[in-house]
Amino acid sequence: MTQNKANLLFTFFLGMMLSCSSPSPTTLFDGSTLTGWEGDANTWRVENGAIVGGSLTETVPHNEFLCTLQPYGDFKLTLKYKLETGGGFTNAGVQFRSVRATEPAYEMIGYQADIGNGYFGSLYDESRRDKVLAGIDSLAGVQLFKPNDWNDYQIIAEGKRIQIFLNGVQTVDYTEADDAIPQTGLIGLQVHGGGKVKVSYKDIELTEF
């Protein structure tokens, strides 16, 4: 066997090994139904290939979450979101490593990749520590955000390290210091109460580590 053939075979088998070892993304939203998700049917629906929550004509009375049926621990989550306002407080977010609350039952407890003025690209601790854990300057977040248009969100949770990227720019690199905080849980899509707000989510893919 010539050296060139040996090199080609090595490259081929190396590529096969890498492709077999690299996990493939799973599509969490089929583009037409809410199969695999649970939430309030009066709040959440599918429009034009996207999951949509809220209204531009009626005030959203309180937070609502559409959740996966399955929990996840270590993963890379990618999606697109569009946030529109009809007036009042305009906010949404992506929950992860979270659980449903019991009082009130419509709330969630856990990490949130926040969406909203002053919070774009931030990591918030929803209904637990109730504070921003990490994020960039609010002005920088506004400059990254594309209003009334699709924005790319990427969340990487691996061990105690959490990274968030907004439109390709890293906004969070956070390591959890509290050993009591769960590192697995549901993924949820939020529409925040208190304003006339409409949020849309699509192209939702998750790669487990």
C-alpha positions as a LaTeX table, in Angstrom:
\begin{tabular}{lrrr}
\hline
Residue & $x$ (\AA) & $y$ (\AA) & $z$ (\AA) \\
\hline
Met1 & 0.00 & 0.00 & 0.00 \\
Thr2 & 1.36 & 3.40 & $-0.94$ \\
Gln3 & 1.71 & 6.18 & 1.63 \\
Asn4 & $-0.96$ & 8.26 & $-0.15$ \\
Lys5 & $-3.49$ & 5.42 & 0.06 \\
Ala6 & $-2.66$ & 4.86 & 3.71 \\
Asn7 & $-3.20$ & 8.56 & 4.44 \\
Leu8 & $-6.53$ & 8.54 & 2.60 \\
Leu9 & $-7.71$ & 5.49 & 4.53 \\
Phe10 & $-6.66$ & 7.05 & 7.85 \\
Thr11 & $-8.51$ & 10.26 & 7.00 \\
Phe12 & $-11.62$ & 8.28 & 5.98 \\
Phe13 & $-11.74$ & 6.18 & 9.16 \\
Leu14 & $-11.00$ & 9.22 & 11.37 \\
Gly15 & $-13.92$ & 11.03 & 9.76 \\
Met16 & $-16.17$ & 8.02 & 10.32 \\
Met17 & $-15.19$ & 7.85 & 13.99 \\
Leu18 & $-15.80$ & 11.54 & 14.53 \\
Ser19 & $-19.19$ & 11.44 & 12.80 \\
Cys20 & $-20.26$ & 8.46 & 14.89 \\
Ser21 & $-19.14$ & 10.06 & 18.16 \\
Ser22 & $-20.73$ & 13.46 & 17.52 \\
Pro23 & $-24.32$ & 13.59 & 18.81 \\
Ser24 & $-27.00$ & 14.69 & 16.36 \\
Pro25 & $-29.51$ & 17.45 & 17.18 \\
Thr26 & $-33.10$ & 16.52 & 17.95 \\
Thr27 & $-35.93$ & 18.69 & 16.66 \\
Leu28 & $-38.22$ & 19.61 & 19.58 \\
Phe29 & $-40.88$ & 21.32 & 17.44 \\
Asp30 & $-42.24$ & 19.75 & 14.25 \\
Gly31 & $-43.40$ & 23.07 & 12.80 \\
Ser32 & $-47.10$ & 22.26 & 12.76 \\
Thr33 & $-48.24$ & 20.80 & 16.11 \\
Leu34 & $-47.46$ & 21.10 & 19.82 \\
Thr35 & $-46.69$ & 17.39 & 20.12 \\
Gly36 & $-44.15$ & 16.86 & 22.90 \\
Trp37 & $-45.16$ & 20.05 & 24.71 \\
Glu38 & $-47.75$ & 20.95 & 27.35 \\
Gly39 & $-49.26$ & 24.29 & 28.34 \\
Asp40 & $-52.35$ & 26.49 & 28.32 \\
Ala41 & $-54.25$ & 26.00 & 25.06 \\
Asn42 & $-55.71$ & 29.51 & 25.26 \\
Thr43 & $-52.23$ & 31.02 & 25.29 \\
Trp44 & $-50.17$ & 28.82 & 22.96 \\
Arg45 & $-50.78$ & 27.93 & 19.33 \\
Val46 & $-48.92$ & 27.28 & 16.08 \\
Glu47 & $-48.88$ & 30.02 & 13.43 \\
Asn48 & $-46.88$ & 30.01 & 10.19 \\
Gly49 & $-44.51$ & 27.30 & 11.37 \\
Ala50 & $-43.81$ & 28.86 & 14.77 \\
Ile51 & $-44.98$ & 28.38 & 18.36 \\
Val52 & $-46.77$ & 31.59 & 19.35 \\
Gly53 & $-47.86$ & 32.86 & 22.76 \\
Gly54 & $-49.65$ & 36.01 & 23.88 \\
Ser55 & $-51.55$ & 38.75 & 22.08 \\
Leu56 & $-50.96$ & 42.24 & 20.67 \\
Thr57 & $-54.54$ & 43.30 & 21.42 \\
Glu58 & $-55.20$ & 41.82 & 24.88 \\
Thr59 & $-53.05$ & 42.06 & 27.98 \\
Val60 & $-51.45$ & 38.77 & 29.00 \\
Pro61 & $-52.80$ & 38.38 & 32.56 \\
His62 & $-49.85$ & 36.45 & 34.02 \\
Asn63 & $-46.81$ & 34.43 & 33.02 \\
Glu64 & $-47.47$ & 31.37 & 30.91 \\
Phe65 & $-45.07$ & 28.59 & 29.95 \\
Leu66 & $-45.18$ & 25.91 & 27.29 \\
Cys67 & $-43.01$ & 23.02 & 28.53 \\
Thr68 & $-41.39$ & 19.91 & 27.16 \\
Leu69 & $-42.67$ & 16.62 & 28.50 \\
Gln70 & $-39.12$ & 15.35 & 28.90 \\
Pro71 & $-36.39$ & 16.72 & 31.21 \\
Tyr72 & $-32.87$ & 17.46 & 29.97 \\
Gly73 & $-29.54$ & 17.90 & 31.73 \\
Asp74 & $-26.47$ & 18.66 & 29.59 \\
Phe75 & $-27.26$ & 20.01 & 26.13 \\
Lys76 & $-26.94$ & 22.64 & 23.44 \\
Leu77 & $-30.27$ & 24.28 & 22.60 \\
Thr78 & $-30.70$ & 26.46 & 19.53 \\
Leu79 & $-33.82$ & 28.34 & 18.47 \\
Lys80 & $-35.11$ & 31.52 & 16.89 \\
Tyr81 & $-37.48$ & 33.94 & 18.62 \\
Lys82 & $-39.40$ & 37.08 & 17.67 \\
Leu83 & $-40.71$ & 39.49 & 20.30 \\
Glu84 & $-43.49$ & 41.96 & 19.41 \\
Thr85 & $-45.29$ & 44.49 & 21.59 \\
Gly86 & $-48.72$ & 46.06 & 21.59 \\
Gly87 & $-47.99$ & 48.08 & 24.74 \\
Gly88 & $-47.04$ & 47.57 & 28.36 \\
Phe89 & $-44.38$ & 45.29 & 29.81 \\
Thr90 & $-42.86$ & 43.22 & 27.01 \\
Asn91 & $-40.85$ & 40.20 & 28.07 \\
Ala92 & $-40.40$ & 36.48 & 27.46 \\
Gly93 & $-37.75$ & 33.83 & 27.98 \\
Val94 & $-36.55$ & 30.26 & 27.60 \\
Gln95 & $-36.60$ & 28.12 & 30.74 \\
Phe96 & $-34.23$ & 25.18 & 31.18 \\
Arg97 & $-33.32$ & 22.79 & 33.97 \\
Ser98 & $-36.67$ & 23.86 & 35.40 \\
Val99 & $-39.80$ & 22.43 & 37.02 \\
Arg100 & $-43.45$ & 23.44 & 37.09 \\
Ala101 & $-44.44$ & 25.33 & 40.23 \\
Thr102 & $-47.49$ & 24.31 & 42.26 \\
Glu103 & $-48.58$ & 27.69 & 43.62 \\
Pro104 & $-49.30$ & 29.17 & 41.19 \\
Ala105 & $-49.36$ & 26.22 & 38.81 \\
Tyr106 & $-48.71$ & 28.38 & 35.73 \\
Glu107 & $-45.25$ & 29.44 & 37.00 \\
Met108 & $-41.90$ & 27.69 & 36.54 \\
Ile109 & $-38.87$ & 27.42 & 38.79 \\
Gly110 & $-35.37$ & 27.37 & 37.33 \\
Tyr111 & $-32.92$ & 28.98 & 34.96 \\
Gln112 & $-34.18$ & 31.32 & 32.24 \\
Ala113 & $-32.45$ & 32.76 & 29.20 \\
Asp114 & $-34.26$ & 36.08 & 29.38 \\
Ile115 & $-35.84$ & 38.04 & 26.54 \\
Gly116 & $-36.82$ & 41.68 & 27.02 \\
Asn117 & $-35.57$ & 45.25 & 27.30 \\
Gly118 & $-32.88$ & 45.38 & 29.97 \\
Tyr119 & $-32.64$ & 41.59 & 30.05 \\
Phe120 & $-31.68$ & 40.55 & 26.51 \\
Gly121 & $-29.23$ & 37.66 & 26.65 \\
Ser122 & $-29.27$ & 37.50 & 30.45 \\
Leu123 & $-29.46$ & 34.45 & 32.70 \\
Tyr124 & $-32.30$ & 34.89 & 35.22 \\
Asp125 & $-33.28$ & 32.59 & 38.08 \\
Glu126 & $-37.07$ & 32.37 & 37.77 \\
Ser127 & $-39.19$ & 31.96 & 40.94 \\
Arg128 & $-36.18$ & 30.76 & 42.94 \\
Arg129 & $-33.52$ & 33.39 & 43.62 \\
Asp130 & $-35.50$ & 35.88 & 41.49 \\
Lys131 & $-32.48$ & 37.74 & 40.18 \\
Val132 & $-30.21$ & 38.08 & 37.16 \\
Leu133 & $-27.31$ & 35.67 & 37.62 \\
Ala134 & $-25.23$ & 36.89 & 34.67 \\
Gly135 & $-25.53$ & 39.00 & 31.55 \\
Ile136 & $-24.16$ & 41.88 & 29.53 \\
Asp137 & $-24.82$ & 45.60 & 29.82 \\
Ser138 & $-28.47$ & 46.37 & 29.05 \\
Leu139 & $-27.52$ & 48.81 & 26.24 \\
Ala140 & $-25.33$ & 46.17 & 24.62 \\
Gly141 & $-28.23$ & 43.73 & 24.82 \\
Val142 & $-30.58$ & 46.17 & 23.11 \\
Gln143 & $-28.03$ & 46.71 & 20.34 \\
Leu144 & $-27.79$ & 42.95 & 19.74 \\
Phe145 & $-31.57$ & 42.45 & 19.68 \\
Lys146 & $-33.48$ & 42.74 & 16.40 \\
Pro147 & $-36.97$ & 44.17 & 17.17 \\
Asn148 & $-39.95$ & 42.63 & 15.42 \\
Asp149 & $-37.59$ & 40.21 & 13.68 \\
Trp150 & $-36.14$ & 36.76 & 14.25 \\
Asn151 & $-33.26$ & 36.50 & 16.74 \\
Asp152 & $-30.95$ & 33.52 & 17.21 \\
Tyr153 & $-30.63$ & 32.11 & 20.74 \\
Gln154 & $-28.19$ & 29.42 & 21.81 \\
Ile155 & $-27.97$ & 27.92 & 25.29 \\
Ile156 & $-25.21$ & 25.51 & 26.30 \\
Ala157 & $-25.58$ & 23.78 & 29.67 \\
Glu158 & $-22.77$ & 21.40 & 30.53 \\
Gly159 & $-22.21$ & 20.44 & 34.13 \\
Lys160 & $-22.41$ & 23.59 & 36.20 \\
Arg161 & $-21.36$ & 25.84 & 33.33 \\
Ile162 & $-24.01$ & 27.76 & 31.39 \\
Gln163 & $-23.33$ & 29.77 & 28.25 \\
Ile164 & $-25.80$ & 31.92 & 26.31 \\
Phe165 & $-25.34$ & 33.43 & 22.85 \\
Leu166 & $-27.63$ & 36.08 & 21.30 \\
Asn167 & $-27.35$ & 36.49 & 17.53 \\
Gly168 & $-23.93$ & 34.83 & 17.60 \\
Val169 & $-22.50$ & 36.94 & 20.44 \\
Gln170 & $-21.80$ & 35.37 & 23.82 \\
Thr171 & $-23.69$ & 37.18 & 26.58 \\
Val172 & $-23.31$ & 34.73 & 29.49 \\
Asp173 & $-20.58$ & 32.43 & 30.78 \\
Tyr174 & $-21.77$ & 31.40 & 34.24 \\
Thr175 & $-20.72$ & 28.63 & 36.59 \\
Glu176 & $-23.20$ & 27.61 & 39.28 \\
Ala177 & $-21.64$ & 27.74 & 42.75 \\
Asp178 & $-24.60$ & 26.32 & 44.68 \\
Asp179 & $-24.52$ & 22.51 & 44.84 \\
Ala180 & $-28.20$ & 22.46 & 45.82 \\
Ile181 & $-29.37$ & 23.83 & 42.45 \\
Pro182 & $-30.71$ & 21.01 & 40.20 \\
Gln183 & $-28.78$ & 20.48 & 36.98 \\
Thr184 & $-31.58$ & 18.79 & 35.06 \\
Gly185 & $-35.19$ & 19.67 & 34.27 \\
Leu186 & $-37.74$ & 20.78 & 31.72 \\
Ile187 & $-37.35$ & 23.29 & 28.91 \\
Gly188 & $-40.08$ & 25.91 & 28.75 \\
Leu189 & $-41.06$ & 28.79 & 26.48 \\
Gln190 & $-42.36$ & 31.85 & 28.31 \\
Val191 & $-44.64$ & 34.74 & 27.53 \\
His192 & $-44.54$ & 37.23 & 30.39 \\
Gly193 & $-47.70$ & 38.69 & 31.90 \\
Gly194 & $-48.50$ & 42.37 & 32.33 \\
Gly195 & $-48.46$ & 43.66 & 28.77 \\
Lys196 & $-49.80$ & 43.19 & 25.28 \\
Val197 & $-47.02$ & 40.99 & 24.01 \\
Lys198 & $-46.63$ & 38.33 & 21.36 \\
Val199 & $-43.64$ & 36.00 & 21.23 \\
Ser200 & $-42.87$ & 33.43 & 18.57 \\
Tyr201 & $-40.39$ & 30.53 & 18.67 \\
Lys202 & $-39.22$ & 28.28 & 15.85 \\
Asp203 & $-36.33$ & 26.07 & 14.62 \\
Ile204 & $-35.99$ & 24.55 & 18.10 \\
Glu205 & $-33.23$ & 21.94 & 18.17 \\
Leu206 & $-31.45$ & 20.26 & 21.07 \\
Thr207 & $-28.25$ & 18.25 & 21.15 \\
Glu208 & $-27.69$ & 16.24 & 24.33 \\
Phe209 & $-24.16$ & 15.68 & 25.62 \\
\hline
\end{tabular}
